[in-house]
Structures are given as structure tokens and as C-alpha cells.
């Protein structure tokens, strides 16, 4: 719902909107939802963005109660700039990268523990993808593709100069 303070609820079978959830916002920031990823534990992670690409917030949305709250375990103030989200095939993990910084801030949310594992890769990130279980994570950094292990350290690299990345559910890079 571009430009609104709502998130649509969609019936996937009929591809129709069946409701809208109002997302509370900071009136001075006028944040609006920009990205959403649904985990397998009844929560959705979403990011917001202020006017003119200003920093927004990383939030969670409880899909049973429609309650939204800022998460502060990714950033102590819950702030994030120009984010990208990636979801594992089984929806057990959600990766969050902050593409608005040069630090390479990366977090992987684990739906089973309701917690983030954090990494700081020291370079600008632009895209992220996970495999079926979320164990193997890729990042796209200034034209290079890196493969990370579950502890968010470098496992290896892959050739290519793609503008995006994807992971095959069972085979790996795609």
C-alpha cells in the first residue's frame, strides 16, 4: 500500500485483499511500511521508511493480534535505512540487511528462538537470499557474491556480476 500507513491482508488462493492492518507511526517521521517478510511463527518482520528515503524502523507485526512494535535487537533504536529482507524457503529465518550504510549490517531472525544473529561485514550490502532452511546465506556486495555460514562469516564466494541473487531450495546458488 505505497504511501499509506497500512499493510494489506491478502487471500493467496483468490489473490484478493481481505483486510488492512493499520501500522502505527511516529508522526514526526511519518514512516510508512516498505518491506515485509512473513516468518513461520505468526510474526511478520517489516521495515518502514520516512519521507525522501529517510531512515525508518524495523518492526514486527503479530499476525494473530495485528499488534505492531519496533524491534530494537537489530539496532538499539530500531532504526534502519533502505533495507532488504530475505526469507528462507521454510520461513524459519528472515534475513535483514541495511543497504543505507557502509558498515554491512546484517541480521538473521530465527523464528524458533525469536532472536536475531547479527553480523557486521564492513562493506556495503545490496541484496540477500537464503536457502530452504536459512542455513546458507548470500550477500551481494559491490558486484561480488559471498556465501556465508550460519554464524554469518564468509564461507566462500561465487562468480558473477548479477544485479540480484537467488538460492535454489536444495542445490544452492541459482
Short mmCIF file of N, CA and C in Angstrom, two decimals:
data_model
loop_
_atom_site.label_atom_id
_atom_site.label_comp_id
_atom_site.label_asym_id
_atom_site.label_seq_id
_atom_site.Cartn_x
_atom_site.Cartn_y
_atom_site.Cartn_z
N UNK A 1 0.85 -1.17 0.00
CA UNK A 1 0.00 0.00 0.00
C UNK A 1 0.89 1.24 0.00
N UNK A 2 1.54 1.47 -1.08
CA UNK A 2 2.50 2.55 -1.20
C UNK A 2 1.90 3.88 -0.75
N UNK A 3 2.63 4.55 0.13
CA UNK A 3 2.20 5.85 0.60
C UNK A 3 1.21 5.82 1.74
N UNK A 4 0.81 4.64 2.20
CA UNK A 4 -0.15 4.52 3.28
C UNK A 4 0.50 3.99 4.54
N UNK A 5 -0.21 4.07 5.63
CA UNK A 5 0.24 3.53 6.91
C UNK A 5 -0.47 2.21 7.20
N UNK A 6 -0.68 1.41 6.15
CA UNK A 6 -1.36 0.14 6.28
C UNK A 6 -0.60 -0.96 5.56
N UNK A 7 -0.93 -2.18 5.94
CA UNK A 7 -0.44 -3.38 5.25
C UNK A 7 -1.67 -4.18 4.86
N UNK A 8 -1.74 -4.63 3.63
CA UNK A 8 -2.89 -5.42 3.17
C UNK A 8 -2.80 -6.86 3.62
N UNK A 9 -3.94 -7.44 3.95
CA UNK A 9 -4.07 -8.86 4.21
C UNK A 9 -4.68 -9.45 2.95
N UNK A 10 -4.01 -10.46 2.36
CA UNK A 10 -4.41 -10.99 1.07
C UNK A 10 -4.73 -12.47 1.18
N UNK A 11 -5.83 -12.87 0.57
CA UNK A 11 -6.16 -14.28 0.43
C UNK A 11 -5.35 -14.78 -0.77
N UNK A 12 -4.37 -15.64 -0.52
CA UNK A 12 -3.49 -16.09 -1.60
C UNK A 12 -4.20 -16.95 -2.63
N UNK A 13 -5.20 -17.68 -2.21
CA UNK A 13 -5.93 -18.55 -3.15
C UNK A 13 -6.70 -17.73 -4.18
N UNK A 14 -7.33 -16.64 -3.72
CA UNK A 14 -8.13 -15.82 -4.63
C UNK A 14 -7.41 -14.56 -5.08
N UNK A 15 -6.25 -14.30 -4.46
CA UNK A 15 -5.45 -13.10 -4.77
C UNK A 15 -6.26 -11.82 -4.59
N UNK A 16 -7.05 -11.80 -3.53
CA UNK A 16 -7.86 -10.62 -3.25
C UNK A 16 -7.52 -10.09 -1.85
N UNK A 17 -7.63 -8.80 -1.70
CA UNK A 17 -7.43 -8.17 -0.40
C UNK A 17 -8.64 -8.43 0.47
N UNK A 18 -8.39 -8.94 1.68
CA UNK A 18 -9.49 -9.24 2.59
C UNK A 18 -9.47 -8.34 3.82
N UNK A 19 -8.49 -7.47 3.90
CA UNK A 19 -8.41 -6.56 5.04
C UNK A 19 -7.16 -5.73 4.99
N UNK A 20 -7.08 -4.77 5.90
CA UNK A 20 -5.90 -3.92 6.04
C UNK A 20 -5.58 -3.78 7.52
N UNK A 21 -4.28 -3.75 7.81
CA UNK A 21 -3.81 -3.56 9.18
C UNK A 21 -3.15 -2.19 9.25
N UNK A 22 -3.62 -1.36 10.16
CA UNK A 22 -3.02 -0.04 10.36
C UNK A 22 -1.71 -0.21 11.11
N UNK A 23 -0.67 0.44 10.63
CA UNK A 23 0.64 0.38 11.26
C UNK A 23 0.90 1.72 11.95
N UNK A 24 1.04 1.71 13.29
CA UNK A 24 1.31 2.97 13.99
C UNK A 24 2.63 3.56 13.54
N UNK A 25 2.71 4.86 13.54
CA UNK A 25 3.92 5.51 13.06
C UNK A 25 4.26 6.69 13.94
N UNK A 26 5.51 7.10 13.85
CA UNK A 26 5.98 8.27 14.56
C UNK A 26 5.58 9.49 13.73
N UNK A 27 4.71 10.32 14.26
CA UNK A 27 4.17 11.45 13.50
C UNK A 27 5.26 12.39 13.00
N UNK A 28 6.33 12.53 13.77
CA UNK A 28 7.40 13.44 13.32
C UNK A 28 8.20 12.85 12.17
N UNK A 29 8.22 11.52 12.07
CA UNK A 29 8.95 10.86 10.98
C UNK A 29 8.05 10.54 9.79
N UNK A 30 6.76 10.35 10.04
CA UNK A 30 5.79 9.97 9.01
C UNK A 30 6.23 8.70 8.27
N UNK A 31 6.71 7.72 9.03
CA UNK A 31 7.16 6.45 8.44
C UNK A 31 6.01 5.68 7.82
N UNK A 32 6.35 4.93 6.75
CA UNK A 32 5.37 4.09 6.07
C UNK A 32 6.02 2.74 5.77
N UNK A 33 5.25 1.65 5.85
CA UNK A 33 5.82 0.32 5.58
C UNK A 33 6.39 0.23 4.16
N UNK A 34 7.55 -0.42 4.03
CA UNK A 34 8.16 -0.58 2.71
C UNK A 34 8.43 -2.04 2.35
N UNK A 35 8.86 -2.85 3.29
CA UNK A 35 9.18 -4.27 3.04
C UNK A 35 8.54 -5.10 4.12
N UNK A 36 8.11 -6.29 3.75
CA UNK A 36 7.52 -7.20 4.74
C UNK A 36 7.94 -8.63 4.41
N UNK A 37 8.22 -9.42 5.45
CA UNK A 37 8.58 -10.82 5.29
C UNK A 37 7.88 -11.60 6.39
N UNK A 38 7.21 -12.67 6.03
CA UNK A 38 6.41 -13.42 6.99
C UNK A 38 7.16 -14.66 7.43
N UNK A 39 7.37 -14.77 8.74
CA UNK A 39 8.05 -15.93 9.33
C UNK A 39 7.02 -17.01 9.63
N UNK A 40 7.51 -18.19 9.98
CA UNK A 40 6.62 -19.33 10.22
C UNK A 40 6.09 -19.40 11.66
N UNK A 41 6.33 -18.36 12.44
CA UNK A 41 5.89 -18.36 13.84
C UNK A 41 4.74 -17.38 14.11
N UNK A 42 4.09 -16.91 13.07
CA UNK A 42 2.97 -15.99 13.26
C UNK A 42 3.36 -14.53 13.31
N UNK A 43 4.63 -14.25 13.07
CA UNK A 43 5.09 -12.86 13.05
C UNK A 43 5.54 -12.49 11.64
N UNK A 44 5.37 -11.23 11.33
CA UNK A 44 5.94 -10.67 10.11
C UNK A 44 6.94 -9.62 10.53
N UNK A 45 8.08 -9.59 9.88
CA UNK A 45 9.03 -8.50 10.08
C UNK A 45 8.82 -7.52 8.95
N UNK A 46 8.86 -6.26 9.26
CA UNK A 46 8.69 -5.25 8.22
C UNK A 46 9.57 -4.07 8.52
N UNK A 47 9.88 -3.35 7.47
CA UNK A 47 10.64 -2.12 7.63
C UNK A 47 9.79 -0.96 7.15
N UNK A 48 10.10 0.20 7.71
CA UNK A 48 9.42 1.41 7.29
C UNK A 48 10.46 2.37 6.74
N UNK A 49 9.98 3.39 6.10
CA UNK A 49 10.87 4.42 5.54
C UNK A 49 10.19 5.76 5.70
N UNK A 50 10.97 6.75 6.08
CA UNK A 50 10.44 8.10 6.20
C UNK A 50 10.42 8.79 4.84
N UNK A 51 9.92 10.03 4.79
CA UNK A 51 9.89 10.78 3.53
C UNK A 51 11.28 10.92 2.93
N UNK A 52 11.33 10.90 1.62
CA UNK A 52 12.60 11.11 0.89
C UNK A 52 13.70 10.16 1.32
N UNK A 53 13.35 8.89 1.54
CA UNK A 53 14.31 7.82 1.86
C UNK A 53 15.02 8.02 3.20
N UNK A 54 14.37 8.68 4.14
CA UNK A 54 14.95 8.82 5.47
C UNK A 54 14.88 7.50 6.21
N UNK A 55 15.73 7.35 7.21
CA UNK A 55 15.76 6.11 7.99
C UNK A 55 14.39 5.82 8.59
N UNK A 56 14.04 4.55 8.58
CA UNK A 56 12.79 4.11 9.17
C UNK A 56 13.07 3.18 10.33
N UNK A 57 12.15 2.25 10.55
CA UNK A 57 12.25 1.33 11.68
C UNK A 57 12.12 -0.11 11.21
N UNK A 58 12.71 -1.01 12.00
CA UNK A 58 12.48 -2.44 11.84
C UNK A 58 11.39 -2.79 12.85
N UNK A 59 10.30 -3.35 12.36
CA UNK A 59 9.16 -3.64 13.21
C UNK A 59 8.74 -5.09 13.08
N UNK A 60 8.01 -5.56 14.08
CA UNK A 60 7.37 -6.87 13.97
C UNK A 60 5.88 -6.66 14.03
N UNK A 61 5.17 -7.51 13.32
CA UNK A 61 3.72 -7.47 13.28
C UNK A 61 3.20 -8.84 13.67
N UNK A 62 2.45 -8.91 14.76
CA UNK A 62 1.84 -10.16 15.18
C UNK A 62 0.62 -10.39 14.30
N UNK A 63 0.62 -11.44 13.52
CA UNK A 63 -0.45 -11.69 12.56
C UNK A 63 -1.74 -12.20 13.20
N UNK A 64 -1.70 -12.59 14.46
CA UNK A 64 -2.92 -13.01 15.16
C UNK A 64 -3.64 -11.83 15.80
N UNK A 65 -2.85 -10.88 16.33
CA UNK A 65 -3.44 -9.75 17.06
C UNK A 65 -3.37 -8.44 16.28
N UNK A 66 -2.61 -8.41 15.20
CA UNK A 66 -2.35 -7.20 14.40
C UNK A 66 -1.57 -6.14 15.17
N UNK A 67 -0.93 -6.52 16.26
CA UNK A 67 -0.13 -5.58 17.04
C UNK A 67 1.24 -5.41 16.39
N UNK A 68 1.64 -4.17 16.24
CA UNK A 68 2.95 -3.85 15.65
C UNK A 68 3.83 -3.20 16.71
N UNK A 69 5.12 -3.52 16.68
CA UNK A 69 6.07 -2.96 17.64
C UNK A 69 7.43 -2.81 16.98
N UNK A 70 8.19 -1.80 17.39
CA UNK A 70 9.55 -1.60 16.91
C UNK A 70 10.45 -2.64 17.57
N UNK A 71 11.34 -3.24 16.78
CA UNK A 71 12.33 -4.19 17.30
C UNK A 71 13.63 -3.44 17.52
N UNK A 72 14.22 -3.66 18.68
CA UNK A 72 15.48 -2.98 18.99
C UNK A 72 16.65 -3.95 19.10
N UNK A 73 16.47 -5.21 18.70
CA UNK A 73 17.57 -6.16 18.75
C UNK A 73 18.39 -6.20 17.46
N UNK A 74 17.98 -5.45 16.44
CA UNK A 74 18.77 -5.29 15.22
C UNK A 74 19.61 -4.02 15.34
N UNK A 75 18.99 -2.97 15.82
CA UNK A 75 19.63 -1.70 16.11
C UNK A 75 19.03 -1.22 17.42
N UNK A 76 19.83 -0.67 18.32
CA UNK A 76 19.34 -0.32 19.66
C UNK A 76 18.17 0.66 19.64
N UNK A 77 18.06 1.45 18.56
CA UNK A 77 16.94 2.39 18.45
C UNK A 77 15.88 1.88 17.48
N UNK A 78 16.10 0.70 16.92
CA UNK A 78 15.16 0.15 15.96
C UNK A 78 15.24 0.79 14.59
N UNK A 79 16.26 1.64 14.35
CA UNK A 79 16.37 2.38 13.10
C UNK A 79 17.02 1.53 12.01
N UNK A 80 16.60 1.77 10.78
CA UNK A 80 17.18 1.08 9.62
C UNK A 80 16.99 1.96 8.39
N UNK A 81 17.93 1.92 7.48
CA UNK A 81 17.85 2.69 6.25
C UNK A 81 17.77 1.74 5.07
N UNK A 82 16.98 2.06 4.09
CA UNK A 82 16.96 1.36 2.80
C UNK A 82 17.22 -0.14 2.93
N UNK A 83 16.32 -0.84 3.53
CA UNK A 83 16.53 -2.25 3.87
C UNK A 83 16.15 -3.20 2.75
N UNK A 84 16.63 -4.42 2.88
CA UNK A 84 16.20 -5.54 2.06
C UNK A 84 15.94 -6.70 3.02
N UNK A 85 14.91 -7.47 2.72
CA UNK A 85 14.59 -8.64 3.52
C UNK A 85 14.65 -9.88 2.64
N UNK A 86 15.08 -10.98 3.21
CA UNK A 86 15.09 -12.26 2.52
C UNK A 86 14.52 -13.31 3.46
N UNK A 87 13.75 -14.26 2.92
CA UNK A 87 13.10 -15.28 3.74
C UNK A 87 13.56 -16.65 3.28
N UNK A 88 13.82 -17.54 4.24
CA UNK A 88 14.16 -18.91 3.88
C UNK A 88 12.93 -19.60 3.32
N UNK A 89 13.14 -20.65 2.57
CA UNK A 89 12.03 -21.37 1.95
C UNK A 89 11.03 -21.91 2.94
N UNK A 90 11.48 -22.32 4.12
CA UNK A 90 10.57 -22.84 5.13
C UNK A 90 10.06 -21.74 6.07
N UNK A 91 10.45 -20.51 5.80
CA UNK A 91 10.05 -19.32 6.55
C UNK A 91 10.50 -19.32 8.00
N UNK A 92 11.48 -20.17 8.33
CA UNK A 92 12.01 -20.23 9.69
C UNK A 92 13.00 -19.12 10.00
N UNK A 93 13.55 -18.51 8.95
CA UNK A 93 14.53 -17.43 9.15
C UNK A 93 14.24 -16.29 8.18
N UNK A 94 14.51 -15.09 8.66
CA UNK A 94 14.37 -13.89 7.84
C UNK A 94 15.67 -13.10 7.95
N UNK A 95 16.27 -12.81 6.81
CA UNK A 95 17.49 -12.00 6.80
C UNK A 95 17.12 -10.54 6.57
N UNK A 96 17.82 -9.66 7.26
CA UNK A 96 17.62 -8.22 7.14
C UNK A 96 18.97 -7.59 6.89
N UNK A 97 19.07 -6.79 5.83
CA UNK A 97 20.29 -6.03 5.60
C UNK A 97 19.95 -4.56 5.52
N UNK A 98 20.88 -3.75 5.95
CA UNK A 98 20.73 -2.30 5.91
C UNK A 98 21.61 -1.80 4.77
N UNK A 99 21.00 -1.51 3.62
CA UNK A 99 21.77 -1.08 2.45
C UNK A 99 22.07 0.42 2.49
N UNK A 100 21.63 1.11 3.53
CA UNK A 100 21.86 2.55 3.63
C UNK A 100 23.12 2.91 4.37
N UNK A 101 23.94 1.91 4.71
CA UNK A 101 25.18 2.19 5.42
C UNK A 101 26.33 1.49 4.71
N UNK A 102 27.54 1.85 5.06
CA UNK A 102 28.72 1.18 4.50
C UNK A 102 29.28 0.15 5.47
N UNK A 103 28.60 -0.06 6.61
CA UNK A 103 29.13 -1.00 7.61
C UNK A 103 28.82 -2.44 7.29
N UNK A 104 27.80 -2.70 6.47
CA UNK A 104 27.45 -4.07 6.15
C UNK A 104 26.66 -4.74 7.25
N UNK A 105 25.80 -4.00 7.92
CA UNK A 105 24.99 -4.57 8.99
C UNK A 105 24.03 -5.61 8.43
N UNK A 106 24.05 -6.80 9.03
CA UNK A 106 23.27 -7.93 8.58
C UNK A 106 22.72 -8.65 9.79
N UNK A 107 21.45 -9.02 9.74
CA UNK A 107 20.85 -9.79 10.82
C UNK A 107 20.03 -10.93 10.26
N UNK A 108 20.02 -12.05 10.96
CA UNK A 108 19.17 -13.17 10.58
C UNK A 108 18.28 -13.48 11.78
N UNK A 109 16.97 -13.31 11.56
CA UNK A 109 15.98 -13.58 12.59
C UNK A 109 15.63 -15.05 12.56
N UNK A 110 15.62 -15.69 13.71
CA UNK A 110 15.28 -17.10 13.84
C UNK A 110 13.89 -17.19 14.46
N UNK A 111 12.91 -17.68 13.71
CA UNK A 111 11.55 -17.77 14.20
C UNK A 111 11.39 -18.67 15.41
N UNK A 112 12.23 -19.70 15.53
CA UNK A 112 12.13 -20.62 16.66
C UNK A 112 12.60 -19.99 17.97
N UNK A 113 13.62 -19.15 17.91
CA UNK A 113 14.15 -18.51 19.12
C UNK A 113 13.66 -17.08 19.28
N UNK A 114 13.03 -16.54 18.24
CA UNK A 114 12.52 -15.17 18.25
C UNK A 114 13.66 -14.16 18.48
N UNK A 115 14.85 -14.48 17.94
CA UNK A 115 16.01 -13.62 18.17
C UNK A 115 16.81 -13.44 16.87
N UNK A 116 17.61 -12.39 16.85
CA UNK A 116 18.49 -12.11 15.73
C UNK A 116 19.91 -12.57 16.02
N UNK A 117 20.58 -13.09 14.99
CA UNK A 117 22.04 -13.23 14.97
C UNK A 117 22.51 -12.05 14.13
N UNK A 118 23.50 -11.32 14.62
CA UNK A 118 23.94 -10.11 13.93
C UNK A 118 25.35 -10.26 13.41
N UNK A 119 25.61 -9.61 12.29
CA UNK A 119 26.94 -9.57 11.71
C UNK A 119 27.21 -8.19 11.15
N UNK A 120 28.46 -7.82 11.12
CA UNK A 120 28.88 -6.55 10.53
C UNK A 120 29.98 -6.89 9.54
N UNK A 121 29.63 -6.85 8.26
CA UNK A 121 30.54 -7.33 7.23
C UNK A 121 31.51 -6.27 6.73
N UNK A 122 31.38 -5.04 7.19
CA UNK A 122 32.36 -4.00 6.89
C UNK A 122 32.34 -3.49 5.46
N UNK A 123 31.27 -3.72 4.74
CA UNK A 123 31.18 -3.25 3.37
C UNK A 123 29.72 -3.06 2.99
N UNK A 124 29.47 -2.34 1.93
CA UNK A 124 28.10 -2.05 1.52
C UNK A 124 27.41 -3.30 0.98
N UNK A 125 26.20 -3.55 1.47
CA UNK A 125 25.40 -4.68 1.01
C UNK A 125 24.30 -4.18 0.10
N UNK A 126 23.86 -5.03 -0.83
CA UNK A 126 22.78 -4.60 -1.71
C UNK A 126 21.67 -5.63 -1.88
N UNK A 127 21.90 -6.89 -1.53
CA UNK A 127 20.85 -7.89 -1.68
C UNK A 127 21.17 -9.10 -0.82
N UNK A 128 20.14 -9.90 -0.55
CA UNK A 128 20.32 -11.06 0.31
C UNK A 128 19.33 -12.14 -0.10
N UNK A 129 19.73 -13.40 0.08
CA UNK A 129 18.87 -14.53 -0.22
C UNK A 129 19.25 -15.68 0.70
N UNK A 130 18.30 -16.55 1.00
CA UNK A 130 18.55 -17.70 1.86
C UNK A 130 18.10 -18.97 1.18
N UNK A 131 18.66 -20.11 1.63
CA UNK A 131 18.21 -21.39 1.09
C UNK A 131 16.96 -21.85 1.82
N UNK A 132 16.54 -23.08 1.63
CA UNK A 132 15.28 -23.58 2.19
C UNK A 132 15.23 -23.43 3.71
N UNK A 133 16.28 -23.82 4.41
CA UNK A 133 16.27 -23.77 5.86
C UNK A 133 16.89 -22.48 6.42
N UNK A 134 17.46 -21.67 5.56
CA UNK A 134 18.07 -20.43 6.02
C UNK A 134 19.48 -20.61 6.53
N UNK A 135 20.04 -21.80 6.34
CA UNK A 135 21.37 -22.07 6.85
C UNK A 135 22.44 -21.39 6.00
N UNK A 136 22.30 -21.40 4.69
CA UNK A 136 23.27 -20.76 3.82
C UNK A 136 22.72 -19.41 3.38
N UNK A 137 23.50 -18.39 3.55
CA UNK A 137 23.05 -17.05 3.24
C UNK A 137 24.00 -16.42 2.24
N UNK A 138 23.46 -15.69 1.29
CA UNK A 138 24.28 -15.00 0.31
C UNK A 138 24.14 -13.50 0.49
N UNK A 139 25.18 -12.79 0.16
CA UNK A 139 25.09 -11.34 0.11
C UNK A 139 25.66 -10.87 -1.21
N UNK A 140 25.13 -9.80 -1.72
CA UNK A 140 25.62 -9.23 -2.97
C UNK A 140 26.31 -7.93 -2.62
N UNK A 141 27.61 -7.87 -2.76
CA UNK A 141 28.38 -6.72 -2.32
C UNK A 141 29.17 -6.15 -3.49
N UNK A 142 28.83 -4.97 -3.91
CA UNK A 142 29.56 -4.27 -4.96
C UNK A 142 29.92 -5.19 -6.12
N UNK A 143 28.94 -5.99 -6.56
CA UNK A 143 29.16 -6.88 -7.69
C UNK A 143 29.68 -8.25 -7.33
N UNK A 144 30.07 -8.49 -6.10
CA UNK A 144 30.59 -9.78 -5.68
C UNK A 144 29.54 -10.53 -4.89
N UNK A 145 29.50 -11.83 -5.06
CA UNK A 145 28.56 -12.66 -4.32
C UNK A 145 29.36 -13.47 -3.31
N UNK A 146 28.95 -13.40 -2.06
CA UNK A 146 29.62 -14.14 -1.00
C UNK A 146 28.65 -15.11 -0.36
N UNK A 147 29.17 -16.27 0.03
CA UNK A 147 28.37 -17.28 0.71
C UNK A 147 28.78 -17.24 2.17
N UNK A 148 27.77 -17.14 3.04
CA UNK A 148 28.04 -17.05 4.48
C UNK A 148 27.53 -18.29 5.18
N UNK A 149 28.20 -18.67 6.26
CA UNK A 149 27.71 -19.80 7.04
C UNK A 149 26.73 -19.31 8.11
N UNK A 150 26.14 -20.19 8.90
CA UNK A 150 25.13 -19.77 9.88
C UNK A 150 25.63 -18.75 10.90
N UNK A 151 26.93 -18.70 11.15
CA UNK A 151 27.46 -17.71 12.11
C UNK A 151 27.77 -16.38 11.43
N UNK A 152 27.33 -16.25 10.16
CA UNK A 152 27.48 -15.02 9.38
C UNK A 152 28.93 -14.66 9.08
N UNK A 153 29.76 -15.67 8.95
CA UNK A 153 31.13 -15.45 8.50
C UNK A 153 31.28 -16.03 7.10
N UNK A 154 32.27 -15.54 6.37
CA UNK A 154 32.50 -15.93 4.98
C UNK A 154 32.81 -17.41 4.86
N UNK A 155 32.04 -18.08 4.00
CA UNK A 155 32.26 -19.49 3.70
C UNK A 155 32.94 -19.64 2.35
N UNK A 156 32.65 -18.71 1.43
CA UNK A 156 33.23 -18.76 0.11
C UNK A 156 32.64 -17.67 -0.76
N UNK A 157 33.02 -17.68 -2.03
CA UNK A 157 32.49 -16.70 -2.98
C UNK A 157 31.97 -17.43 -4.20
N UNK A 158 31.16 -16.74 -4.96
CA UNK A 158 30.62 -17.30 -6.21
C UNK A 158 30.86 -16.29 -7.32
N UNK A 159 31.15 -16.80 -8.49
CA UNK A 159 31.39 -15.93 -9.63
C UNK A 159 30.08 -15.31 -10.10
N UNK A 160 30.19 -14.13 -10.64
CA UNK A 160 29.01 -13.48 -11.21
C UNK A 160 28.95 -12.01 -10.90
N UNK A 161 28.28 -11.31 -11.76
CA UNK A 161 28.07 -9.88 -11.61
C UNK A 161 26.59 -9.57 -11.74
N UNK A 162 25.78 -10.29 -11.02
CA UNK A 162 24.33 -10.15 -11.14
C UNK A 162 23.84 -8.90 -10.43
N UNK A 163 22.63 -8.50 -10.76
CA UNK A 163 22.01 -7.39 -10.05
C UNK A 163 21.14 -7.88 -8.91
N UNK A 164 21.01 -9.17 -8.76
CA UNK A 164 20.26 -9.78 -7.67
C UNK A 164 20.78 -11.18 -7.45
N UNK A 165 20.30 -11.82 -6.42
CA UNK A 165 20.78 -13.17 -6.12
C UNK A 165 19.60 -14.06 -5.76
N UNK A 166 19.80 -15.36 -5.91
CA UNK A 166 18.79 -16.33 -5.51
C UNK A 166 19.50 -17.61 -5.11
N UNK A 167 18.86 -18.38 -4.27
CA UNK A 167 19.39 -19.65 -3.84
C UNK A 167 18.37 -20.72 -4.19
N UNK A 168 18.84 -21.78 -4.86
CA UNK A 168 17.95 -22.91 -5.16
C UNK A 168 17.60 -23.58 -3.83
N UNK A 169 16.38 -24.01 -3.64
CA UNK A 169 15.97 -24.58 -2.36
C UNK A 169 16.84 -25.70 -1.85
N UNK A 170 17.33 -26.56 -2.74
CA UNK A 170 18.11 -27.72 -2.28
C UNK A 170 19.51 -27.76 -2.85
N UNK A 171 19.75 -27.09 -3.97
CA UNK A 171 21.05 -27.23 -4.64
C UNK A 171 22.03 -26.12 -4.32
N UNK A 172 21.57 -24.96 -3.92
CA UNK A 172 22.50 -23.89 -3.63
C UNK A 172 22.28 -22.69 -4.53
N UNK A 173 23.36 -22.19 -5.11
CA UNK A 173 23.30 -20.96 -5.90
C UNK A 173 22.45 -21.10 -7.13
N UNK A 174 21.77 -20.00 -7.49
CA UNK A 174 20.97 -20.01 -8.69
C UNK A 174 20.92 -18.65 -9.34
#
